[in-house]
PDB file of C-alpha atoms in Angstrom:
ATOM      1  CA  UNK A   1      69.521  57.883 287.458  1.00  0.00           C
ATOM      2  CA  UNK A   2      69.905  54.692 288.769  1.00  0.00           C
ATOM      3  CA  UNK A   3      68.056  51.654 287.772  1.00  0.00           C
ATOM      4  CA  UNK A   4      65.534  50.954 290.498  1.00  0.00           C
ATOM      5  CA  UNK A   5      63.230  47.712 289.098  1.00  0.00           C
ATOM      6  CA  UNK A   6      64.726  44.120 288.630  1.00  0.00           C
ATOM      7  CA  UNK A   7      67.217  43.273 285.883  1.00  0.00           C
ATOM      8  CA  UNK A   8      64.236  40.754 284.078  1.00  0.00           C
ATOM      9  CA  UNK A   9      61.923  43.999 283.986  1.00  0.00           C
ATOM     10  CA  UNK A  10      61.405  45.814 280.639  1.00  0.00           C
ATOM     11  CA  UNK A  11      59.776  48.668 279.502  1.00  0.00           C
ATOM     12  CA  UNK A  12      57.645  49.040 276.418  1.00  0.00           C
ATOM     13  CA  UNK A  13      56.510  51.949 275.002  1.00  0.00           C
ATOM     14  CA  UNK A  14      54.028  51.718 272.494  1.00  0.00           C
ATOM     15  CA  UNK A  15      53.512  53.982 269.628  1.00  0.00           C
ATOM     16  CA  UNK A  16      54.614  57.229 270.788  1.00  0.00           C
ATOM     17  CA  UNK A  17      54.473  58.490 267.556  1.00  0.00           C
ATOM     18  CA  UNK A  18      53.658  61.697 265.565  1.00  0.00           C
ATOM     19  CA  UNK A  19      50.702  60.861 263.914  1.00  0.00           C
ATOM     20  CA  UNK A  20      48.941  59.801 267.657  1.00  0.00           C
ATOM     21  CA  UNK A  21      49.805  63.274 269.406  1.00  0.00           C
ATOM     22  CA  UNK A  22      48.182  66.389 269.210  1.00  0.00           C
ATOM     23  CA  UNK A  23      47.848  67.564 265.150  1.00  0.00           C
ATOM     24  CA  UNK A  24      48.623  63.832 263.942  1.00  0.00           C
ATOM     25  CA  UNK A  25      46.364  62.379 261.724  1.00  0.00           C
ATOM     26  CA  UNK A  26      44.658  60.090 264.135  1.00  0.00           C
ATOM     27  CA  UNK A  27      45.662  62.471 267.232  1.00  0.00           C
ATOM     28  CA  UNK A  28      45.104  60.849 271.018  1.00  0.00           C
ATOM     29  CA  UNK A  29      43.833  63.290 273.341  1.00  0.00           C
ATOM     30  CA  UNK A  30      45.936  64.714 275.550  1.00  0.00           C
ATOM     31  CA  UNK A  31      48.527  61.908 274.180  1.00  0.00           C
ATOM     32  CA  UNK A  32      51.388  64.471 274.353  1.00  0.00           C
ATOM     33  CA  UNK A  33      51.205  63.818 277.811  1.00  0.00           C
ATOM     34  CA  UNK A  34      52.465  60.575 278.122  1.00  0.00           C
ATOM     35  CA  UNK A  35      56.085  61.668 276.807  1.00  0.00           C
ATOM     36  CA  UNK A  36      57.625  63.190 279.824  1.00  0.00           C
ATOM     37  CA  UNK A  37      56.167  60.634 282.219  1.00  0.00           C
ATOM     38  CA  UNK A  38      57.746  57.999 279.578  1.00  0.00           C
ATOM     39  CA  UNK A  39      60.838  59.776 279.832  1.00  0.00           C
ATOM     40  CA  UNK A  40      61.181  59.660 283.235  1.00  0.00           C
ATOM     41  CA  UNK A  41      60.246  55.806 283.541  1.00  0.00           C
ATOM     42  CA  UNK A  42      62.994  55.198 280.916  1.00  0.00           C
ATOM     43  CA  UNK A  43      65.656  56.338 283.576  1.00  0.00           C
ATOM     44  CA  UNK A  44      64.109  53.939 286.300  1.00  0.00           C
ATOM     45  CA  UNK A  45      64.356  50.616 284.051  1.00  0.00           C
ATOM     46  CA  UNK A  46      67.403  49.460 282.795  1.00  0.00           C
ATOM     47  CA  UNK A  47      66.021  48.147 279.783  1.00  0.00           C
ATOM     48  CA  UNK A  48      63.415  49.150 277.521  1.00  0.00           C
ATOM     49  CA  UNK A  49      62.110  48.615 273.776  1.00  0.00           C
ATOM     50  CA  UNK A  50      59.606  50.761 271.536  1.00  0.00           C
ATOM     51  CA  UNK A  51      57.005  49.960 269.297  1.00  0.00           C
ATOM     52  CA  UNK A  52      55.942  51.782 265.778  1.00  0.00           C
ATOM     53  CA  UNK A  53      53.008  51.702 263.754  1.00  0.00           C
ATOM     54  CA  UNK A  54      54.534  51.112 260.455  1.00  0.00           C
ATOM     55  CA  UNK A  55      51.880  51.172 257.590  1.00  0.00           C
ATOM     56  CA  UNK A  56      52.301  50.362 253.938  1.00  0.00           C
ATOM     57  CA  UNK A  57      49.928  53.049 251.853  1.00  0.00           C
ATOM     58  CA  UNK A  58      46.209  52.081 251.616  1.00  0.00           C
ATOM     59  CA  UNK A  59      46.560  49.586 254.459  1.00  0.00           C
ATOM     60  CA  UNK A  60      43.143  47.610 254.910  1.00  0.00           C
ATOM     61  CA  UNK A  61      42.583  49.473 257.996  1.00  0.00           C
ATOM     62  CA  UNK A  62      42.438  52.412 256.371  1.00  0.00           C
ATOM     63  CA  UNK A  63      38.933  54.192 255.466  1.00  0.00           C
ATOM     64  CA  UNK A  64      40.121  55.717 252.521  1.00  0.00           C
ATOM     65  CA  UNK A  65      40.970  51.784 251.268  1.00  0.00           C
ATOM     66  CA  UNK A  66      37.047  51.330 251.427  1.00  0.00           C
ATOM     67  CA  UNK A  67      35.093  53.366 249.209  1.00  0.00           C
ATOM     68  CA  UNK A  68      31.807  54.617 251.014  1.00  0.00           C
ATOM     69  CA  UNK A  69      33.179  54.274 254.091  1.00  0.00           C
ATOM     70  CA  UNK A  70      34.163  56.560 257.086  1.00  0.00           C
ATOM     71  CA  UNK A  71      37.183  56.823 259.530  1.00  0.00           C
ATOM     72  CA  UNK A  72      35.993  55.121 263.503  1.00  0.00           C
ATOM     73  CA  UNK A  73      32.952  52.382 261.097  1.00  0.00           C
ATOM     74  CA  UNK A  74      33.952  48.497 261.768  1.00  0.00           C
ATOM     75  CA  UNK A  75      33.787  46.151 258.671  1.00  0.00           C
ATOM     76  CA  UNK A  76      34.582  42.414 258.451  1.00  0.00           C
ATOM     77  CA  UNK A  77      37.850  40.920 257.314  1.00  0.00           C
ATOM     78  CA  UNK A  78      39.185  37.761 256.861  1.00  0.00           C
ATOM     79  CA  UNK A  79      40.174  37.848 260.357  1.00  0.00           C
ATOM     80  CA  UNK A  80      36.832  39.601 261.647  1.00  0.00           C
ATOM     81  CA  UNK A  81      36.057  42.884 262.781  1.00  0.00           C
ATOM     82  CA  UNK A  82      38.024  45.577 261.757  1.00  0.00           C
ATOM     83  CA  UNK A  83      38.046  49.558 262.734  1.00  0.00           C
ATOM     84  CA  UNK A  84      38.460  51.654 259.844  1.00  0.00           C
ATOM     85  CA  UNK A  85      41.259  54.266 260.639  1.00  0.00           C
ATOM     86  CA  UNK A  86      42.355  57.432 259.139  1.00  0.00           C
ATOM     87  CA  UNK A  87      45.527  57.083 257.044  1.00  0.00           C
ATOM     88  CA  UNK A  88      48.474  57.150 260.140  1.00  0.00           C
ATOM     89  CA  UNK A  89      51.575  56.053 260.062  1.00  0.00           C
ATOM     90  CA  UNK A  90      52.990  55.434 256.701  1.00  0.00           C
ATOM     91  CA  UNK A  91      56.381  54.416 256.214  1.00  0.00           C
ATOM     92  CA  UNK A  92      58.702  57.333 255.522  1.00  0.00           C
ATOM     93  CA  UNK A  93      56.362  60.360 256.613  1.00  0.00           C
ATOM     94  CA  UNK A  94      56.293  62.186 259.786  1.00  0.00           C
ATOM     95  CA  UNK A  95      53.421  60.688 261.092  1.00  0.00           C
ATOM     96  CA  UNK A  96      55.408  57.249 261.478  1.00  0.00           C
ATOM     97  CA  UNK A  97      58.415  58.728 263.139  1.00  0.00           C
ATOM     98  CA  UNK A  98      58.509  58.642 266.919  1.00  0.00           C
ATOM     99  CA  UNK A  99      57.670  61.817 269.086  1.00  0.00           C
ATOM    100  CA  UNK A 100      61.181  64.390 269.152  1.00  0.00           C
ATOM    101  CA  UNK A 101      60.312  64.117 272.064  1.00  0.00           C
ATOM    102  CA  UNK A 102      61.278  61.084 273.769  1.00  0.00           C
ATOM    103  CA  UNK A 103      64.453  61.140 275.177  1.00  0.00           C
ATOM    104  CA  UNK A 104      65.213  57.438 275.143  1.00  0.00           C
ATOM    105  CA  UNK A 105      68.448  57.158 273.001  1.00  0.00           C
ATOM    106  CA  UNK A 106      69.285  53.703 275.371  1.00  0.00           C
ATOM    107  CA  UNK A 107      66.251  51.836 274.145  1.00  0.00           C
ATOM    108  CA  UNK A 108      67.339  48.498 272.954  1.00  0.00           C
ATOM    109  CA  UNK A 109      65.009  47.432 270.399  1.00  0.00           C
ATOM    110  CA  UNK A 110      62.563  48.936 268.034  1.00  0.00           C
ATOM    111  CA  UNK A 111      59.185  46.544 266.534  1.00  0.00           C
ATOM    112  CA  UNK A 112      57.466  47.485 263.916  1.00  0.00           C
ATOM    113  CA  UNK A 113      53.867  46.019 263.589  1.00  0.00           C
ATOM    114  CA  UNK A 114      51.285  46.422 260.758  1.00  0.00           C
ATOM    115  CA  UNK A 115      53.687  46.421 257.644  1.00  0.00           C
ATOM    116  CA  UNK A 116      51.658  43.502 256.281  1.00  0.00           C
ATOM    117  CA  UNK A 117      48.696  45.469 254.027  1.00  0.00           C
ATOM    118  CA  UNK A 118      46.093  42.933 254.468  1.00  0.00           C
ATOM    119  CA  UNK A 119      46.548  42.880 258.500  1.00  0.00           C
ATOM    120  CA  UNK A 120      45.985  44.966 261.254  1.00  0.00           C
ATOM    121  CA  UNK A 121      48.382  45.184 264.125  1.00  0.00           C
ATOM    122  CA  UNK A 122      47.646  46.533 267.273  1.00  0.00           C
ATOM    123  CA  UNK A 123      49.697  43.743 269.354  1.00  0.00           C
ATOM    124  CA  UNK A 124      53.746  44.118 269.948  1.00  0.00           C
ATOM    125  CA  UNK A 125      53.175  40.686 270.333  1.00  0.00           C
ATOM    126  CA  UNK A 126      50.708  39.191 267.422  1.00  0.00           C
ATOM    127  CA  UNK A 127      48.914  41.024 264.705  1.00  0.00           C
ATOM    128  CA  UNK A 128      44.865  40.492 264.530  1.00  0.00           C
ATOM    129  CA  UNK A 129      44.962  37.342 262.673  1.00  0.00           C
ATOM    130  CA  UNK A 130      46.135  35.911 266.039  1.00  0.00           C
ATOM    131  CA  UNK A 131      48.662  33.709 264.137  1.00  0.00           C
ATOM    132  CA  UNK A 132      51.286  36.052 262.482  1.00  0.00           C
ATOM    133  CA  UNK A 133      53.766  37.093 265.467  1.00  0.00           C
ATOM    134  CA  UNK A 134      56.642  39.703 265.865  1.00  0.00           C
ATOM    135  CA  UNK A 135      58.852  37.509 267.181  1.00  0.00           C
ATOM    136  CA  UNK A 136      58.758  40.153 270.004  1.00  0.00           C
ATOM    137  CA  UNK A 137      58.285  37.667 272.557  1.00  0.00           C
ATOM    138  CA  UNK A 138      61.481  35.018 271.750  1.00  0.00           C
ATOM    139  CA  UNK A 139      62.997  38.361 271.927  1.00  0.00           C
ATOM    140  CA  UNK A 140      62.041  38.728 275.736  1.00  0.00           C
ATOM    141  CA  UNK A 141      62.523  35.168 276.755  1.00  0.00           C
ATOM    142  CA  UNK A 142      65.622  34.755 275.559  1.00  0.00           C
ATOM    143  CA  UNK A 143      67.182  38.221 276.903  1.00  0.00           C
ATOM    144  CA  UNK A 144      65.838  36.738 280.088  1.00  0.00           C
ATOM    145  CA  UNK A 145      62.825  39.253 280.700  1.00  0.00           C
ATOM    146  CA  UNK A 146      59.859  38.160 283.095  1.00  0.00           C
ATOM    147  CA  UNK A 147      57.726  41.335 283.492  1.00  0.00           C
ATOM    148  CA  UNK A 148      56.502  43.493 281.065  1.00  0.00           C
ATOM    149  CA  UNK A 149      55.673  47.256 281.663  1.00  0.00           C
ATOM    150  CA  UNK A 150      53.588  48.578 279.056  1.00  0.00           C
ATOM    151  CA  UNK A 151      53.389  52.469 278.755  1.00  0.00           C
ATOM    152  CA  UNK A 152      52.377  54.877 275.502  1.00  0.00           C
ATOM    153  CA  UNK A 153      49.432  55.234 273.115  1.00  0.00           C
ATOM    154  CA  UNK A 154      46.544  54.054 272.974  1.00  0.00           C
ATOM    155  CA  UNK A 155      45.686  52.561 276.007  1.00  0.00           C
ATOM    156  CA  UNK A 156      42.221  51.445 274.761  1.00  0.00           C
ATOM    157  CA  UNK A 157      44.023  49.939 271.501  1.00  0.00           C
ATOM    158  CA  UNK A 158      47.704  48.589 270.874  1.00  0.00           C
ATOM    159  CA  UNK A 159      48.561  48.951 274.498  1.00  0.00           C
ATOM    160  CA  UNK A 160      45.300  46.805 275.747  1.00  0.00           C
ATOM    161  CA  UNK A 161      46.566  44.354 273.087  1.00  0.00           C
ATOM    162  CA  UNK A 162      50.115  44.068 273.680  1.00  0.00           C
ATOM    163  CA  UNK A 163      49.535  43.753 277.297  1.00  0.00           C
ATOM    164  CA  UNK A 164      46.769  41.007 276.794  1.00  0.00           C
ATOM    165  CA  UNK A 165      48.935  39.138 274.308  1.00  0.00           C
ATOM    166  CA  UNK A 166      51.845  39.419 276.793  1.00  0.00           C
ATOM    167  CA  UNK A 167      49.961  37.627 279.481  1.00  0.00           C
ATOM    168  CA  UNK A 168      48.461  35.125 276.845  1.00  0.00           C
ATOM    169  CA  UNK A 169      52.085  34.255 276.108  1.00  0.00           C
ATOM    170  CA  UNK A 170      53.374  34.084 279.580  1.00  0.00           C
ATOM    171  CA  UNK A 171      54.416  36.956 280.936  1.00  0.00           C
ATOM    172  CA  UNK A 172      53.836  39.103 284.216  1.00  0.00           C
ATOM    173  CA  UNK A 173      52.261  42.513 282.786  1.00  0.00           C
ATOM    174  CA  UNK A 174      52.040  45.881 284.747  1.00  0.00           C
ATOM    175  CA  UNK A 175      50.055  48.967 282.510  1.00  0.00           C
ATOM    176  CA  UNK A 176      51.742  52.687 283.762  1.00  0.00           C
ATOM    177  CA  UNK A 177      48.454  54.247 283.621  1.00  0.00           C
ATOM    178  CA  UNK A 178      49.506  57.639 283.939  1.00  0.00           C
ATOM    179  CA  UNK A 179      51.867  56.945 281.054  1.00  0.00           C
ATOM    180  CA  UNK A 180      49.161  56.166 278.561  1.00  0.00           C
ATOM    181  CA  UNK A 181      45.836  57.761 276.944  1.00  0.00           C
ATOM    182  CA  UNK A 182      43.289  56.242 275.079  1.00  0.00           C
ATOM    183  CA  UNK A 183      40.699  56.960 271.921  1.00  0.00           C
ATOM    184  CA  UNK A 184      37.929  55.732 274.192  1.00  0.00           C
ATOM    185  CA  UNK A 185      35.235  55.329 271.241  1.00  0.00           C
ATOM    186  CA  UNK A 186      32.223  53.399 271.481  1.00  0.00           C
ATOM    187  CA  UNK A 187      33.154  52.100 274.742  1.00  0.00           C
ATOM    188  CA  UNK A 188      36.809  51.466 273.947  1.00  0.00           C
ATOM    189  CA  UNK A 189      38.145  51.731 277.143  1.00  0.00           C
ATOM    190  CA  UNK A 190      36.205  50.424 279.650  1.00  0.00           C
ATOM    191  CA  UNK A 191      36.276  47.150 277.219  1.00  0.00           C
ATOM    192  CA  UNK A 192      40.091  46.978 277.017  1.00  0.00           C
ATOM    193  CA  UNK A 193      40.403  47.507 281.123  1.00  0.00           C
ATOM    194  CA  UNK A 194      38.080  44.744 281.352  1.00  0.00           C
ATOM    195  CA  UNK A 195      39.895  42.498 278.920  1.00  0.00           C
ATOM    196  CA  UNK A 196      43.319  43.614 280.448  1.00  0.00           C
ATOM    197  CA  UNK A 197      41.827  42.417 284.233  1.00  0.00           C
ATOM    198  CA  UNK A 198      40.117  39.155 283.502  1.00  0.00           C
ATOM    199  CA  UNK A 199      43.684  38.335 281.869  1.00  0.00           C
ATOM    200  CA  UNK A 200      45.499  39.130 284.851  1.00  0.00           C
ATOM    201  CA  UNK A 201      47.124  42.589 284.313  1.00  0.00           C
ATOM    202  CA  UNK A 202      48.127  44.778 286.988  1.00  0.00           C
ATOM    203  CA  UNK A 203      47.962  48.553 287.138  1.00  0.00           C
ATOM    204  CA  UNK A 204      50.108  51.194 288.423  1.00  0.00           C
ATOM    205  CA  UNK A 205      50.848  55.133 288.696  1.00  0.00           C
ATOM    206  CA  UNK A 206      54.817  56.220 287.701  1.00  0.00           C
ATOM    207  CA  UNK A 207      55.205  57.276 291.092  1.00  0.00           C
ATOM    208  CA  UNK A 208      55.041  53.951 292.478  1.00  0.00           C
ATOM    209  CA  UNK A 209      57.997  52.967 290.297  1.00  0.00           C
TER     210      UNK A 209
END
């Protein structure tokens, strides 16, 4: 298929990944959904990057680093409030590899976020100090891209982020909603869309692409 969007559009899918679909260790609802939707976007951009969760064991973020504590609780850290997680994504198990099934063998980059033990990550752009970035976006200006189209898992979590951080750092930003799913706990969602519209994002279906 053709390309159909502008040359300075990109496509990023976030965190497609074992460990968020359906059996993973900190499964999405209904995130196995996303992939064929993301699939098909992939063949109307002409470029487009992924994103991976890629934990060291015991992470901070991690219940299981916090004795007494439970998986979905919020505790301080240095860098302030922090959701406790299951243990996902771990370097070198099949949690942290991407889904089989994405068919995207023409993406051009890969970032991996949340290596560092002591920080969270849920930004392709900045982890949740605020200060440490990927480098993600010099990546994007100096390829040339403008627009951002964020797609994947969660929506409610690393996509909200990324797409918040994106705009923060001066970029247009469009969210695929049909091509993400979120956790939605404690309110999750309906925070992150209202985050994502005071910051200027704009939202689409994958039919209008």
């Amino acid at each position: 298929m053709t390309p159909r969007v502008p040359d300075s559009d990109l496509l990023l899918v976030v965190d497609v990944q074992n460990d968020f679909l359906p059996g993973g260790a900190l499964a999405v609802a209904q995130g196995d959904a996303v992939v064929p939707v993301v699939n098909a976007l992939a063949r109307v951009f002409a470029h487009t990057a992924l994103t991976q969760d890629w934990h060291v064991p015991r992470h901070l973020s991690f219940a299981s680093s916090h004795p007494g504590r439970a998986p979905f609780e919020t505790i301080e850290l240095p860098y302030g409030p922090q959701v406790l997680w299951p243990d996902h994504c771990i370097q070198g198990t099949s949690g942290a590899e991407l889904s089989p099934a994405l068919t995207i063998p023409q993406a051009e980059l890969i970032v991996r976020k949340g290596y560092r033990r002591e920080i969270d990550s849920y930004s392709a752009f900045r982890e949740a100090d605020r200060h440490t970035h990927t480098g993600l976006a010099g990546y994007l200006r100096e390829r040339g891209f403008t627009r951002v189209f964020l797609a994947g898992l969660a929506t409610d979590f690393c996509v909200a982020y990324s797409a918040v951080d994106a705009r923060e750092l001066g970029f247009e930003v469009v969210v695929v909603e049909d091509a993400c799913r979120a956790i939605d706990t404690a309110g999750s969602l309906a925070a992150a869309w209202a985050r994502m519209n005071a910051a200027g994002v704009l939202r689409v279906t994958s039919d209008r692409l």
